[in-house]
Amino acid sequence: MQSSTPRIASIDILRGIVMIIMALDHTRDFFHNTAMTADPLDVDTTTPWLFFTRWITHYCAPTFVFLSGLSAYLSSQRKTPAEASKFLLKRGLWLIIAEVVIVTLGLTFNPLYNVFILQVIWAIGVSMVILGLLMRTSFKVILITGLILFFGHNILDYFNLPGNLWKIFFTSFGTVIPIGGNRFIFAFYAVLPWTSAMLLGYCAGYYFKNGIAVEIRRRFLLMTGSAAILLFIVLRAINKYGNPTPWEAQKNGFDTLLEFIDVSKYPPSLDFLCMTLGPALLALAALEKAKGSWQEIARVYGSVPFFYYVLHFYLLHFLLVAAFFLSGYTAKDIVDPNIPFLFRPADFGYSLPIVYLLWMAVVAVLYKPCKWFREYRKMHNQWWLKYI
């Protein structure tokens, strides 16, 4: 039997909340009728409900990456520096492989792997490798590196740097790299801005270790979270640095507000990271005192995030296949040359209320498997469980 180390409830609760919200965005990608033909954040064509549906999910990836760094710090407290570094290197490489092989298949349902999709698991994997290497230096080096990347990466917006490596690691969304005649890598997540969130999450882990009073931790979270939100507002108001494109006044105040909060996720800008991580830090502080059955439900999802993440893609895509044939499509419609997902024609889809119903159903169906796996992992100590 595995001797379990007590987990900090607020971390699992917040991670669970963002995992639940994350599934909404992916349900929209698979099932909404304009997901493949329109930008839900375009104030000229979207609706407030559709804008909110996409925008609220912006909080998921940065919070998840930040909490991954925080968890890495807590895990490292039970290991020697060499052991902690080695584990992060191996886990990071495993996550990169899992993104390419397991997650890509769940997204595309293409067993020939004509397209490899690099998203958040890839970014976390590479960031873990970088963190594992930096752990061989010092805490101060990790903190300084994280701060430089966090506050300074948007300087590159002012330079036109050639080459796919610059794009993959810093600046680009949707970098397409051909490999062979009919295979492509789609790199959607520019790595190093995400790495900054992981490194700063690792450093924030200091306030979660044994011996740090809860009130000291809450004060740190409230101060840094409030400062991040204030910095977002100031930078966005100045409109000169912090986002690749400036905002512009729209035809009315509400649309201007939407334009103001529509900041770059691909790659994640300084404005984006401040806008999302600021509230995440405040939520961590608030969740220290969370009570009620809802928080236990969120903890179930948050304690097995990778298991949930992989499972929800496969469940969504199996449902998509069923809906595809029930909607009257045939085998000739399986492949759309403009869309990397099989069984997802551009003109397919349902209204937003149906998307929300499907999202809630998927999350509900996954509760029991996640709860089972959480208990299984508590009771067993096979080596591979550390990587899932």
Coordinates of C-alpha atoms in Angstrom, one line a residue:
M1 CA 0.0 0.0 0.0
Q2 CA 1.2 3.5 -0.8
S3 CA 1.8 5.8 2.1
S4 CA 0.0 8.9 0.9
T5 CA 1.3 12.4 1.6
P6 CA -1.5 14.8 2.6
R7 CA -2.5 17.0 -0.4
I8 CA -3.3 20.7 0.0
A9 CA -7.0 20.9 -0.7
S10 CA -7.0 24.4 -2.2
I11 CA -4.7 23.3 -5.0
D12 CA -6.8 20.3 -6.0
I13 CA -10.0 22.3 -5.7
L14 CA -8.8 25.1 -8.0
R15 CA -7.2 22.6 -10.4
G16 CA -10.5 20.7 -10.5
I17 CA -12.5 23.8 -11.2
V18 CA -10.3 24.8 -14.2
M19 CA -10.4 21.2 -15.5
I20 CA -14.2 21.3 -15.5
I21 CA -14.2 24.7 -17.3
M22 CA -11.6 23.5 -19.8
A23 CA -13.9 20.7 -21.0
L24 CA -16.4 23.4 -22.0
D25 CA -14.0 24.8 -24.6
H26 CA -13.2 21.5 -26.1
T27 CA -16.9 20.6 -26.2
R28 CA -17.4 23.8 -28.1
D29 CA -14.6 22.9 -30.5
F30 CA -16.1 19.6 -31.3
F31 CA -19.8 20.4 -31.3
H32 CA -20.6 24.2 -31.8
N33 CA -21.9 25.0 -35.2
T34 CA -19.5 27.9 -35.8
A35 CA -16.4 26.6 -34.0
M36 CA -14.6 25.9 -37.2
T37 CA -15.8 28.9 -39.2
A38 CA -15.7 31.9 -36.9
D39 CA -13.7 33.4 -34.1
P40 CA -15.8 33.5 -30.9
L41 CA -13.8 36.4 -29.6
D42 CA -14.4 38.6 -32.7
V43 CA -16.6 41.4 -31.3
D44 CA -17.9 42.1 -34.8
T45 CA -19.4 38.6 -35.2
T46 CA -19.7 37.0 -31.8
T47 CA -22.5 37.2 -29.2
P48 CA -21.9 38.0 -25.5
W49 CA -22.7 34.4 -24.5
L50 CA -20.4 32.9 -27.1
F51 CA -17.6 35.4 -26.2
F52 CA -17.9 34.5 -22.5
T53 CA -17.9 30.8 -23.3
R54 CA -14.5 31.1 -25.0
W55 CA -13.1 33.8 -22.8
I56 CA -13.7 32.1 -19.4
T57 CA -11.7 29.1 -20.6
H58 CA -8.6 31.3 -20.9
Y59 CA -8.2 30.9 -17.2
C60 CA -7.6 27.1 -17.5
A61 CA -4.2 26.6 -19.2
P62 CA -2.2 29.3 -17.3
T63 CA -3.7 28.2 -13.9
F64 CA -3.0 24.5 -14.8
V65 CA 0.6 25.3 -15.8
F66 CA 1.2 27.5 -12.7
L67 CA -0.2 24.8 -10.4
S68 CA 2.0 22.2 -12.1
G69 CA 5.0 24.2 -11.1
L70 CA 3.7 24.6 -7.6
S71 CA 3.1 20.9 -7.3
A72 CA 6.6 20.3 -8.6
Y73 CA 8.0 22.3 -5.7
L74 CA 6.0 20.4 -3.1
S75 CA 7.0 17.1 -4.7
S76 CA 10.7 18.2 -4.6
Q77 CA 10.5 18.6 -0.8
R78 CA 10.3 14.8 -0.5
K79 CA 13.3 14.2 -2.7
T80 CA 17.0 15.2 -2.9
P81 CA 17.7 17.9 -5.5
A82 CA 19.2 15.4 -7.9
E83 CA 16.2 13.1 -7.5
A84 CA 13.7 15.9 -8.0
S85 CA 15.5 17.1 -11.1
K86 CA 15.7 13.6 -12.6
F87 CA 12.0 13.0 -12.0
L88 CA 11.0 16.2 -13.7
L89 CA 13.2 15.5 -16.7
K90 CA 11.6 12.1 -17.1
R91 CA 8.1 13.3 -16.5
G92 CA 8.5 16.1 -18.9
L93 CA 9.8 13.8 -21.6
W94 CA 6.9 11.4 -20.9
L95 CA 4.3 14.3 -21.3
I96 CA 5.9 15.3 -24.6
I97 CA 5.5 11.7 -25.8
A98 CA 2.0 11.5 -24.4
E99 CA 1.0 14.7 -26.3
V100 CA 2.3 13.4 -29.6
V101 CA 1.0 9.8 -29.3
I102 CA -2.0 9.7 -26.9
V103 CA -3.5 13.2 -26.9
T104 CA -3.1 13.8 -30.6
L105 CA -5.0 10.6 -31.4
G106 CA -7.8 11.6 -29.0
L107 CA -8.0 14.9 -30.8
T108 CA -7.8 13.8 -34.4
F109 CA -8.9 10.1 -34.3
N110 CA -6.5 9.7 -37.2
P111 CA -4.5 6.4 -36.6
L112 CA -2.2 7.4 -39.5
Y113 CA -1.0 10.4 -37.5
N114 CA -1.0 12.7 -40.5
V115 CA -1.1 15.6 -38.0
F116 CA 0.7 16.0 -34.7
I117 CA -0.9 18.6 -32.4
L118 CA 1.3 20.3 -29.7
Q119 CA -0.8 22.0 -27.1
V120 CA -0.7 22.5 -23.3
I121 CA 0.6 19.0 -22.4
W122 CA 3.5 19.6 -24.8
A123 CA 4.2 23.0 -23.2
I124 CA 4.0 21.6 -19.7
G125 CA 6.4 18.7 -20.7
V126 CA 9.0 21.0 -22.2
S127 CA 8.6 23.4 -19.3
M128 CA 9.2 20.5 -16.8
V129 CA 12.4 19.6 -18.7
I130 CA 13.6 23.2 -18.4
L131 CA 12.6 23.3 -14.7
G132 CA 14.3 20.0 -14.1
L133 CA 17.5 21.4 -15.6
L134 CA 17.2 24.7 -13.6
M135 CA 16.8 22.8 -10.4
R136 CA 20.4 21.8 -10.7
T137 CA 21.3 25.5 -10.1
S138 CA 19.4 27.4 -7.4
F139 CA 16.0 28.6 -6.3
K140 CA 17.1 32.2 -7.1
V141 CA 18.1 31.3 -10.6
I142 CA 14.7 29.7 -11.2
L143 CA 12.9 32.8 -9.8
I144 CA 15.0 35.3 -11.9
T145 CA 14.5 33.2 -15.0
G146 CA 10.8 33.0 -14.5
L147 CA 10.5 36.8 -13.9
I148 CA 12.6 37.6 -17.0
L149 CA 10.5 35.4 -19.2
F150 CA 7.2 36.5 -17.6
F151 CA 7.8 40.2 -17.9
G152 CA 10.1 40.4 -20.8
H153 CA 9.0 37.9 -23.5
N154 CA 6.7 40.5 -25.2
I155 CA 9.8 42.5 -26.2
L156 CA 10.1 40.0 -29.0
D157 CA 6.8 41.4 -30.4
Y158 CA 9.0 44.2 -31.8
F159 CA 11.3 41.9 -33.7
N160 CA 10.6 39.8 -36.7
L161 CA 12.8 36.7 -35.9
P162 CA 13.0 34.0 -38.6
G163 CA 12.9 30.3 -38.1
N164 CA 10.5 27.8 -36.7
L165 CA 12.4 27.4 -33.4
W166 CA 11.8 31.1 -32.5
K167 CA 8.1 30.6 -33.3
I168 CA 7.8 27.4 -31.4
F169 CA 9.5 28.7 -28.3
F170 CA 8.4 32.3 -28.2
T171 CA 6.1 34.0 -30.6
S172 CA 3.8 32.0 -32.9
F173 CA 0.3 30.4 -32.8
G174 CA -0.3 27.7 -35.3
T175 CA 3.2 27.1 -36.6
V176 CA 2.9 24.4 -39.2
I177 CA 6.0 22.3 -39.8
P178 CA 5.9 19.7 -42.6
I179 CA 7.6 16.4 -41.9
G180 CA 7.7 14.2 -44.9
G181 CA 5.2 14.3 -47.8
N182 CA 1.9 14.3 -45.9
R183 CA 2.5 14.8 -42.2
F184 CA 2.6 18.0 -40.3
I185 CA 3.3 19.3 -36.8
F186 CA 0.8 21.9 -35.6
A187 CA 2.5 23.8 -32.7
F188 CA -0.2 25.8 -31.1
Y189 CA 1.6 26.6 -27.8
A190 CA 4.7 28.8 -27.9
V191 CA 6.6 27.2 -25.0
L192 CA 8.7 29.7 -23.1
P193 CA 5.9 32.1 -22.1
W194 CA 4.2 29.1 -20.5
T195 CA 7.5 28.1 -18.9
S196 CA 7.5 31.4 -17.1
A197 CA 4.2 30.5 -15.4
M198 CA 5.6 27.1 -14.3
L199 CA 8.8 28.6 -12.9
L200 CA 6.9 31.2 -11.0
G201 CA 4.4 28.5 -9.8
Y202 CA 7.4 26.5 -8.6
C203 CA 8.7 29.5 -6.6
A204 CA 5.3 30.2 -5.2
G205 CA 5.4 26.7 -3.8
Y206 CA 7.7 28.0 -1.1
Y207 CA 4.6 29.5 0.6
F208 CA 2.8 26.1 0.6
K209 CA 5.5 24.1 2.3
N210 CA 5.3 22.8 5.8
G211 CA 6.1 25.4 8.4
I212 CA 4.6 28.4 6.5
A213 CA 1.5 29.7 8.3
V214 CA -1.7 29.7 6.4
E215 CA -2.2 33.5 7.0
I216 CA 1.3 34.2 5.6
R217 CA 0.4 32.2 2.5
R218 CA -3.0 33.9 2.1
R219 CA -1.4 37.3 2.5
F220 CA 1.2 36.5 -0.2
L221 CA -1.5 35.2 -2.6
L222 CA -3.8 38.2 -2.0
M223 CA -0.9 40.7 -2.6
T224 CA 0.5 39.0 -5.7
G225 CA -2.9 38.3 -7.2
S226 CA -4.1 41.9 -6.7
A227 CA -0.8 43.2 -8.1
A228 CA -1.2 41.1 -11.2
I229 CA -4.7 42.3 -11.9
L230 CA -3.7 45.9 -11.3
L231 CA -0.7 45.4 -13.7
F232 CA -3.1 44.0 -16.3
I233 CA -5.4 47.0 -16.1
V234 CA -2.5 49.5 -16.2
L235 CA -0.7 47.9 -19.1
R236 CA -3.9 47.4 -21.1
A237 CA -4.8 51.1 -20.5
I238 CA -1.4 52.3 -21.6
N239 CA -1.8 50.0 -24.6
K240 CA 1.9 50.0 -25.6
Y241 CA 3.4 46.9 -24.1
G242 CA 2.2 43.6 -22.9
N243 CA 0.2 42.3 -25.8
P244 CA 1.1 41.7 -29.5
T245 CA -1.8 43.8 -30.7
P246 CA -3.3 47.0 -29.1
W247 CA -7.0 47.3 -28.4
E248 CA -9.2 49.7 -30.2
A249 CA -12.4 51.5 -29.2
Q250 CA -15.5 49.8 -30.6
K251 CA -19.0 51.1 -31.5
N252 CA -20.2 51.0 -27.9
G253 CA -18.9 50.7 -24.4
F254 CA -19.7 47.0 -24.0
D255 CA -17.9 46.0 -27.2
T256 CA -15.0 48.1 -26.1
L257 CA -14.9 46.3 -22.8
L258 CA -14.8 42.9 -24.7
E259 CA -12.0 44.2 -26.9
F260 CA -10.1 45.4 -23.8
I261 CA -10.2 41.9 -22.1
D262 CA -9.5 40.1 -25.4
V263 CA -5.8 39.5 -25.0
S264 CA -3.4 37.0 -26.7
K265 CA -3.4 33.4 -25.5
Y266 CA -1.4 32.3 -28.6
P267 CA 1.3 33.0 -27.5
P268 CA 0.3 34.0 -24.0
S269 CA 1.1 37.7 -23.6
L270 CA 2.0 39.4 -20.3
D271 CA -1.4 41.0 -20.2
F272 CA -3.0 37.5 -20.7
L273 CA -0.9 36.0 -17.9
C274 CA -1.7 38.8 -15.5
M275 CA -5.4 38.7 -16.3
T276 CA -5.6 35.0 -15.7
L277 CA -3.1 34.3 -13.0
G278 CA -4.1 37.3 -10.8
P279 CA -7.6 35.9 -10.2
A280 CA -6.2 32.4 -9.9
L281 CA -4.0 33.5 -7.0
L282 CA -6.9 35.2 -5.3
A283 CA -9.0 32.0 -5.8
L284 CA -6.2 30.0 -4.1
A285 CA -6.4 32.3 -1.1
A286 CA -10.2 32.1 -1.0
L287 CA -10.2 28.3 -1.3
E288 CA -8.1 27.9 1.8
K289 CA -11.4 28.1 3.7
A290 CA -13.6 26.3 1.1
K291 CA -16.4 24.1 2.6
G292 CA -19.2 22.1 1.2
S293 CA -19.8 19.1 -1.1
W294 CA -19.0 21.0 -4.2
Q295 CA -15.3 21.4 -3.2
E296 CA -15.0 17.6 -2.7
I297 CA -16.4 17.1 -6.2
A298 CA -13.9 19.6 -7.7
R299 CA -11.1 17.8 -5.7
V300 CA -11.9 14.5 -7.5
Y301 CA -11.2 16.0 -10.9
G302 CA -8.3 18.1 -9.6
S303 CA -6.4 15.2 -8.0
V304 CA -6.2 13.2 -11.3
P305 CA -5.8 15.9 -13.9
F306 CA -3.9 14.0 -16.6
F307 CA -6.2 11.0 -16.4
Y308 CA -9.2 13.3 -16.7
Y309 CA -7.6 15.3 -19.5
V310 CA -6.9 12.3 -21.7
L311 CA -10.2 10.6 -21.0
H312 CA -12.4 13.7 -21.8
F313 CA -10.9 14.0 -25.3
Y314 CA -11.6 10.4 -26.1
L315 CA -15.1 10.6 -24.7
L316 CA -15.9 13.8 -26.6
H317 CA -14.6 12.4 -29.8
F318 CA -16.5 9.1 -29.5
L319 CA -19.7 11.3 -29.0
L320 CA -18.7 13.3 -32.0
V321 CA -18.5 10.1 -34.1
A322 CA -22.0 9.1 -33.0
A323 CA -23.4 12.6 -33.7
F324 CA -21.6 12.6 -37.0
F325 CA -23.5 9.5 -38.3
L326 CA -26.8 10.4 -36.6
S327 CA -26.7 13.8 -38.4
G328 CA -26.7 12.0 -41.8
Y329 CA -23.0 12.3 -42.7
T330 CA -21.4 9.4 -44.4
A331 CA -17.9 7.9 -44.8
K332 CA -17.0 10.4 -47.6
D333 CA -17.4 13.2 -45.1
I334 CA -15.0 11.9 -42.4
V335 CA -12.0 13.8 -43.7
D336 CA -12.2 17.6 -44.2
P337 CA -8.8 18.7 -45.6
N338 CA -9.1 22.1 -43.8
I339 CA -9.8 20.6 -40.3
P340 CA -7.3 18.3 -38.4
F341 CA -10.1 16.4 -36.6
L342 CA -11.7 13.5 -38.3
F343 CA -15.6 13.2 -38.2
R344 CA -15.8 17.0 -37.8
P345 CA -17.0 18.7 -41.0
A346 CA -16.9 22.5 -41.0
D347 CA -20.7 22.8 -41.4
F348 CA -21.4 20.4 -38.6
G349 CA -22.6 21.5 -35.1
Y350 CA -25.3 22.5 -32.7
S351 CA -26.4 25.6 -30.9
L352 CA -24.6 26.8 -27.8
P353 CA -27.3 25.5 -25.3
I354 CA -26.8 22.0 -26.7
V355 CA -23.0 22.4 -26.3
Y356 CA -23.5 23.3 -22.6
L357 CA -25.7 20.2 -22.1
L358 CA -23.1 18.0 -23.7
W359 CA -20.4 19.6 -21.6
M360 CA -22.2 19.0 -18.3
A361 CA -23.0 15.4 -19.4
V362 CA -19.3 14.6 -20.2
V363 CA -18.1 16.1 -16.9
A364 CA -20.7 14.1 -15.0
V365 CA -19.9 10.8 -16.8
L366 CA -16.2 11.2 -15.9
Y367 CA -16.7 11.8 -12.2
K368 CA -16.9 8.1 -11.2
P369 CA -13.9 7.0 -13.3
C370 CA -11.9 9.9 -11.8
K371 CA -12.9 9.0 -8.3
W372 CA -12.0 5.4 -8.9
F373 CA -8.6 6.3 -10.3
R374 CA -7.9 8.6 -7.4
E375 CA -8.6 5.8 -4.9
Y376 CA -6.6 3.3 -6.9
R377 CA -3.6 5.6 -6.9
K378 CA -3.9 6.1 -3.1
M379 CA -3.8 2.3 -2.6
H380 CA -1.1 1.4 -5.0
N381 CA 2.5 2.4 -5.6
Q382 CA 3.4 1.1 -9.1
W383 CA 6.1 3.3 -10.7
W384 CA 3.9 4.4 -13.6
L385 CA 1.3 6.0 -11.4
K386 CA 3.7 8.8 -10.7
Y387 CA 3.5 9.8 -14.4
I388 CA -0.3 9.9 -14.7

